Amino acid sequence: VALISVPFFKGPRDGGFGPMPRGHGAALMHGAFRELPEEDRQEIRRAMREKFREIRPLFREMHEARAALADALAAEPYDEAAARAAFDDMSASMMAMSDMGRDAMLETFAKLTPEQRQRVAEAMRKDRERMTRWRKNGPDGEPDDMPPPPME
């Protein structure tokens, strides 16, 4: 959830949603929100930006954990315990960001009108269909050997 929230916090200055963020969770709603009317996007962005101050320290923790992991990997002799601790720190930061992002999204959805929530839901469904077709047919529209995504 944290990864899908980042475009709301740190989107482009033009108010758009910009390119899709990296990470498997990032694609979940990014494409759907990009297709919403401008008014809906701005409302969601406004609400999500309010939460960014709370999440910002977790980004710093994540960067520090990544640096610690890089140091652990470069150490001679290799210290698996240090690498594991860095991964654990990264996981804890990611989980905290995910929880905060989820809560922020839920609070934001509660502030939307029923019509706006319907538009979000429909955009999410359309984006899911588009992603499923893309995975089935590949980015060039030709079928490939990639298995379909798991149905959740």
PDB file of N, CA and C in Angstrom, residues 3-62:
ATOM      1  N   LEU A   3       3.620   1.697  -1.436  1.00  0.00           N
ATOM      2  CA  LEU A   3       4.113   1.960  -2.775  1.00  0.00           C
ATOM      3  C   LEU A   3       3.047   2.576  -3.669  1.00  0.00           C
ATOM      4  N   ILE A   4       1.806   2.202  -3.480  1.00  0.00           N
ATOM      5  CA  ILE A   4       0.772   2.822  -4.297  1.00  0.00           C
ATOM      6  C   ILE A   4       0.438   4.202  -3.797  1.00  0.00           C
ATOM      7  N   SER A   5       0.791   4.513  -2.583  1.00  0.00           N
ATOM      8  CA  SER A   5       0.501   5.818  -2.023  1.00  0.00           C
ATOM      9  C   SER A   5       1.503   6.877  -2.449  1.00  0.00           C
ATOM     10  N   VAL A   6       2.709   6.486  -2.779  1.00  0.00           N
ATOM     11  CA  VAL A   6       3.759   7.441  -3.090  1.00  0.00           C
ATOM     12  C   VAL A   6       3.368   8.415  -4.189  1.00  0.00           C
ATOM     13  N   PRO A   7       2.697   7.988  -5.278  1.00  0.00           N
ATOM     14  CA  PRO A   7       2.340   8.972  -6.303  1.00  0.00           C
ATOM     15  C   PRO A   7       1.450  10.080  -5.781  1.00  0.00           C
ATOM     16  N   PHE A   8       0.678   9.824  -4.729  1.00  0.00           N
ATOM     17  CA  PHE A   8      -0.176  10.857  -4.173  1.00  0.00           C
ATOM     18  C   PHE A   8       0.622  11.859  -3.374  1.00  0.00           C
ATOM     19  N   PHE A   9       1.655  11.394  -2.697  1.00  0.00           N
ATOM     20  CA  PHE A   9       2.452  12.264  -1.853  1.00  0.00           C
ATOM     21  C   PHE A   9       3.454  13.061  -2.657  1.00  0.00           C
ATOM     22  N   LYS A  10       4.106  12.399  -3.593  1.00  0.00           N
ATOM     23  CA  LYS A  10       5.227  13.009  -4.288  1.00  0.00           C
ATOM     24  C   LYS A  10       5.014  13.011  -5.793  1.00  0.00           C
ATOM     25  N   GLY A  11       3.800  13.288  -6.217  1.00  0.00           N
ATOM     26  CA  GLY A  11       3.499  13.294  -7.644  1.00  0.00           C
ATOM     27  C   GLY A  11       4.127  14.479  -8.343  1.00  0.00           C
ATOM     28  N   PRO A  12       4.025  14.513  -9.667  1.00  0.00           N
ATOM     29  CA  PRO A  12       4.594  15.617 -10.430  1.00  0.00           C
ATOM     30  C   PRO A  12       3.923  16.944 -10.074  1.00  0.00           C
ATOM     31  N   ARG A  13       4.609  18.032 -10.303  1.00  0.00           N
ATOM     32  CA  ARG A  13       4.091  19.354  -9.950  1.00  0.00           C
ATOM     33  C   ARG A  13       2.841  19.732 -10.726  1.00  0.00           C
ATOM     34  N   ASP A  14       2.627  19.116 -11.877  1.00  0.00           N
ATOM     35  CA  ASP A  14       1.470  19.466 -12.684  1.00  0.00           C
ATOM     36  C   ASP A  14       0.180  18.869 -12.147  1.00  0.00           C
ATOM     37  N   GLY A  15       0.245  18.157 -11.035  1.00  0.00           N
ATOM     38  CA  GLY A  15      -0.952  17.574 -10.444  1.00  0.00           C
ATOM     39  C   GLY A  15      -1.318  16.223 -11.017  1.00  0.00           C
ATOM     40  N   GLY A  16      -0.558  15.740 -12.001  1.00  0.00           N
ATOM     41  CA  GLY A  16      -0.833  14.437 -12.575  1.00  0.00           C
ATOM     42  C   GLY A  16      -0.275  13.336 -11.704  1.00  0.00           C
ATOM     43  N   PHE A  17      -0.458  12.124 -12.136  1.00  0.00           N
ATOM     44  CA  PHE A  17       0.021  11.002 -11.361  1.00  0.00           C
ATOM     45  C   PHE A  17       1.342  10.475 -11.883  1.00  0.00           C
ATOM     46  N   GLY A  18       1.816  10.998 -13.010  1.00  0.00           N
ATOM     47  CA  GLY A  18       3.129  10.641 -13.500  1.00  0.00           C
ATOM     48  C   GLY A  18       3.253   9.180 -13.889  1.00  0.00           C
ATOM     49  N   PRO A  19       4.493   8.755 -14.132  1.00  0.00           N
ATOM     50  CA  PRO A  19       4.707   7.359 -14.520  1.00  0.00           C
ATOM     51  C   PRO A  19       4.420   6.422 -13.357  1.00  0.00           C
ATOM     52  N   MET A  20       4.062   5.185 -13.696  1.00  0.00           N
ATOM     53  CA  MET A  20       3.737   4.211 -12.672  1.00  0.00           C
ATOM     54  C   MET A  20       4.967   3.932 -11.816  1.00  0.00           C
ATOM     55  N   PRO A  21       4.783   3.936 -10.482  1.00  0.00           N
ATOM     56  CA  PRO A  21       5.910   3.622  -9.615  1.00  0.00           C
ATOM     57  C   PRO A  21       6.306   2.165  -9.738  1.00  0.00           C
ATOM     58  N   ARG A  22       7.533   1.842  -9.330  1.00  0.00           N
ATOM     59  CA  ARG A  22       8.012   0.472  -9.399  1.00  0.00           C
ATOM     60  C   ARG A  22       7.498  -0.324  -8.205  1.00  0.00           C
ATOM     61  N   GLY A  23       7.456  -1.633  -8.366  1.00  0.00           N
ATOM     62  CA  GLY A  23       7.047  -2.525  -7.292  1.00  0.00           C
ATOM     63  C   GLY A  23       5.714  -3.156  -7.605  1.00  0.00           C
ATOM     64  N   HIS A  24       5.527  -4.377  -7.160  1.00  0.00           N
ATOM     65  CA  HIS A  24       4.317  -5.096  -7.529  1.00  0.00           C
ATOM     66  C   HIS A  24       3.063  -4.455  -6.961  1.00  0.00           C
ATOM     67  N   GLY A  25       3.128  -3.872  -5.794  1.00  0.00           N
ATOM     68  CA  GLY A  25       1.945  -3.248  -5.213  1.00  0.00           C
ATOM     69  C   GLY A  25       1.620  -1.914  -5.840  1.00  0.00           C
ATOM     70  N   ALA A  26       2.614  -1.293  -6.444  1.00  0.00           N
ATOM     71  CA  ALA A  26       2.439   0.042  -6.979  1.00  0.00           C
ATOM     72  C   ALA A  26       1.405   0.108  -8.084  1.00  0.00           C
ATOM     73  N   ALA A  27       1.319  -0.922  -8.885  1.00  0.00           N
ATOM     74  CA  ALA A  27       0.412  -0.910 -10.021  1.00  0.00           C
ATOM     75  C   ALA A  27      -1.037  -1.125  -9.614  1.00  0.00           C
ATOM     76  N   LEU A  28      -1.251  -1.537  -8.398  1.00  0.00           N
ATOM     77  CA  LEU A  28      -2.590  -1.897  -7.956  1.00  0.00           C
ATOM     78  C   LEU A  28      -3.626  -0.823  -8.245  1.00  0.00           C
ATOM     79  N   MET A  29      -3.350   0.410  -7.885  1.00  0.00           N
ATOM     80  CA  MET A  29      -4.345   1.464  -8.069  1.00  0.00           C
ATOM     81  C   MET A  29      -3.847   2.630  -8.887  1.00  0.00           C
ATOM     82  N   HIS A  30      -2.563   2.671  -9.168  1.00  0.00           N
ATOM     83  CA  HIS A  30      -2.004   3.819  -9.873  1.00  0.00           C
ATOM     84  C   HIS A  30      -2.710   4.072 -11.200  1.00  0.00           C
ATOM     85  N   GLY A  31      -2.831   3.055 -12.020  1.00  0.00           N
ATOM     86  CA  GLY A  31      -3.485   3.224 -13.317  1.00  0.00           C
ATOM     87  C   GLY A  31      -4.938   3.607 -13.163  1.00  0.00           C
ATOM     88  N   ALA A  32      -5.591   3.034 -12.175  1.00  0.00           N
ATOM     89  CA  ALA A  32      -7.002   3.345 -11.946  1.00  0.00           C
ATOM     90  C   ALA A  32      -7.168   4.812 -11.569  1.00  0.00           C
ATOM     91  N   PHE A  33      -6.355   5.302 -10.656  1.00  0.00           N
ATOM     92  CA  PHE A  33      -6.483   6.695 -10.231  1.00  0.00           C
ATOM     93  C   PHE A  33      -6.148   7.651 -11.356  1.00  0.00           C
ATOM     94  N   ARG A  34      -5.213   7.263 -12.202  1.00  0.00           N
ATOM     95  CA  ARG A  34      -4.830   8.120 -13.319  1.00  0.00           C
ATOM     96  C   ARG A  34      -6.003   8.347 -14.263  1.00  0.00           C
ATOM     97  N   GLU A  35      -6.940   7.398 -14.311  1.00  0.00           N
ATOM     98  CA  GLU A  35      -8.073   7.502 -15.219  1.00  0.00           C
ATOM     99  C   GLU A  35      -9.256   8.272 -14.635  1.00  0.00           C
ATOM    100  N   LEU A  36      -9.173   8.646 -13.366  1.00  0.00           N
ATOM    101  CA  LEU A  36     -10.280   9.366 -12.734  1.00  0.00           C
ATOM    102  C   LEU A  36     -10.364  10.799 -13.239  1.00  0.00           C
ATOM    103  N   PRO A  37     -11.540  11.403 -13.111  1.00  0.00           N
ATOM    104  CA  PRO A  37     -11.651  12.829 -13.443  1.00  0.00           C
ATOM    105  C   PRO A  37     -10.704  13.656 -12.563  1.00  0.00           C
ATOM    106  N   GLU A  38     -10.263  14.763 -13.082  1.00  0.00           N
ATOM    107  CA  GLU A  38      -9.301  15.625 -12.380  1.00  0.00           C
ATOM    108  C   GLU A  38      -9.776  15.979 -10.970  1.00  0.00           C
ATOM    109  N   GLU A  39     -11.026  16.296 -10.805  1.00  0.00           N
ATOM    110  CA  GLU A  39     -11.561  16.665  -9.484  1.00  0.00           C
ATOM    111  C   GLU A  39     -11.358  15.536  -8.468  1.00  0.00           C
ATOM    112  N   ASP A  40     -11.630  14.312  -8.880  1.00  0.00           N
ATOM    113  CA  ASP A  40     -11.453  13.166  -7.981  1.00  0.00           C
ATOM    114  C   ASP A  40      -9.976  12.960  -7.650  1.00  0.00           C
ATOM    115  N   ARG A  41      -9.122  13.063  -8.658  1.00  0.00           N
ATOM    116  CA  ARG A  41      -7.687  12.881  -8.421  1.00  0.00           C
ATOM    117  C   ARG A  41      -7.162  13.910  -7.433  1.00  0.00           C
ATOM    118  N   GLN A  42      -7.583  15.156  -7.612  1.00  0.00           N
ATOM    119  CA  GLN A  42      -7.104  16.217  -6.726  1.00  0.00           C
ATOM    120  C   GLN A  42      -7.597  16.002  -5.294  1.00  0.00           C
ATOM    121  N   GLU A  43      -8.814  15.549  -5.133  1.00  0.00           N
ATOM    122  CA  GLU A  43      -9.348  15.272  -3.794  1.00  0.00           C
ATOM    123  C   GLU A  43      -8.544  14.164  -3.109  1.00  0.00           C
ATOM    124  N   ILE A  44      -8.249  13.118  -3.840  1.00  0.00           N
ATOM    125  CA  ILE A  44      -7.481  12.005  -3.286  1.00  0.00           C
ATOM    126  C   ILE A  44      -6.059  12.467  -2.956  1.00  0.00           C
ATOM    127  N   ARG A  45      -5.440  13.206  -3.861  1.00  0.00           N
ATOM    128  CA  ARG A  45      -4.080  13.705  -3.615  1.00  0.00           C
ATOM    129  C   ARG A  45      -4.035  14.588  -2.381  1.00  0.00           C
ATOM    130  N   ARG A  46      -5.002  15.484  -2.241  1.00  0.00           N
ATOM    131  CA  ARG A  46      -5.040  16.397  -1.098  1.00  0.00           C
ATOM    132  C   ARG A  46      -5.070  15.605   0.216  1.00  0.00           C
ATOM    133  N   ALA A  47      -5.945  14.625   0.267  1.00  0.00           N
ATOM    134  CA  ALA A  47      -6.082  13.826   1.484  1.00  0.00           C
ATOM    135  C   ALA A  47      -4.816  13.015   1.762  1.00  0.00           C
ATOM    136  N   MET A  48      -4.215  12.453   0.721  1.00  0.00           N
ATOM    137  CA  MET A  48      -3.035  11.622   0.911  1.00  0.00           C
ATOM    138  C   MET A  48      -1.814  12.463   1.304  1.00  0.00           C
ATOM    139  N   ARG A  49      -1.708  13.662   0.778  1.00  0.00           N
ATOM    140  CA  ARG A  49      -0.563  14.518   1.122  1.00  0.00           C
ATOM    141  C   ARG A  49      -0.536  14.847   2.612  1.00  0.00           C
ATOM    142  N   GLU A  50      -1.702  14.944   3.214  1.00  0.00           N
ATOM    143  CA  GLU A  50      -1.765  15.225   4.648  1.00  0.00           C
ATOM    144  C   GLU A  50      -1.050  14.148   5.454  1.00  0.00           C
ATOM    145  N   LYS A  51      -1.043  12.938   4.957  1.00  0.00           N
ATOM    146  CA  LYS A  51      -0.434  11.822   5.671  1.00  0.00           C
ATOM    147  C   LYS A  51       1.061  11.680   5.407  1.00  0.00           C
ATOM    148  N   PHE A  52       1.566  12.363   4.401  1.00  0.00           N
ATOM    149  CA  PHE A  52       2.958  12.166   4.019  1.00  0.00           C
ATOM    150  C   PHE A  52       3.921  12.523   5.141  1.00  0.00           C
ATOM    151  N   ARG A  53       3.610  13.548   5.928  1.00  0.00           N
ATOM    152  CA  ARG A  53       4.505  13.935   7.024  1.00  0.00           C
ATOM    153  C   ARG A  53       4.729  12.772   7.987  1.00  0.00           C
ATOM    154  N   GLU A  54       3.700  11.969   8.191  1.00  0.00           N
ATOM    155  CA  GLU A  54       3.815  10.823   9.089  1.00  0.00           C
ATOM    156  C   GLU A  54       4.670   9.705   8.480  1.00  0.00           C
ATOM    157  N   ILE A  55       4.631   9.586   7.167  1.00  0.00           N
ATOM    158  CA  ILE A  55       5.333   8.495   6.495  1.00  0.00           C
ATOM    159  C   ILE A  55       6.787   8.863   6.170  1.00  0.00           C
ATOM    160  N   ARG A  56       7.069  10.139   6.019  1.00  0.00           N
ATOM    161  CA  ARG A  56       8.412  10.581   5.610  1.00  0.00           C
ATOM    162  C   ARG A  56       9.536   9.981   6.455  1.00  0.00           C
ATOM    163  N   PRO A  57       9.445   9.937   7.804  1.00  0.00           N
ATOM    164  CA  PRO A  57      10.540   9.329   8.579  1.00  0.00           C
ATOM    165  C   PRO A  57      10.772   7.856   8.222  1.00  0.00           C
ATOM    166  N   LEU A  58       9.734   7.170   7.806  1.00  0.00           N
ATOM    167  CA  LEU A  58       9.895   5.766   7.430  1.00  0.00           C
ATOM    168  C   LEU A  58      10.701   5.626   6.146  1.00  0.00           C
ATOM    169  N   PHE A  59      10.583   6.589   5.244  1.00  0.00           N
ATOM    170  CA  PHE A  59      11.414   6.581   4.038  1.00  0.00           C
ATOM    171  C   PHE A  59      12.887   6.720   4.436  1.00  0.00           C
ATOM    172  N   ARG A  60      13.155   7.601   5.411  1.00  0.00           N
ATOM    173  CA  ARG A  60      14.536   7.763   5.879  1.00  0.00           C
ATOM    174  C   ARG A  60      15.046   6.460   6.486  1.00  0.00           C
ATOM    175  N   GLU A  61      14.211   5.814   7.305  1.00  0.00           N
ATOM    176  CA  GLU A  61      14.605   4.535   7.903  1.00  0.00           C
ATOM    177  C   GLU A  61      14.916   3.502   6.824  1.00  0.00           C
ATOM    178  N   MET A  62      14.102   3.503   5.781  1.00  0.00           N
ATOM    179  CA  MET A  62      14.305   2.553   4.685  1.00  0.00           C
ATOM    180  C   MET A  62      15.636   2.825   3.994  1.00  0.00           C
TER     181      MET A  62
END
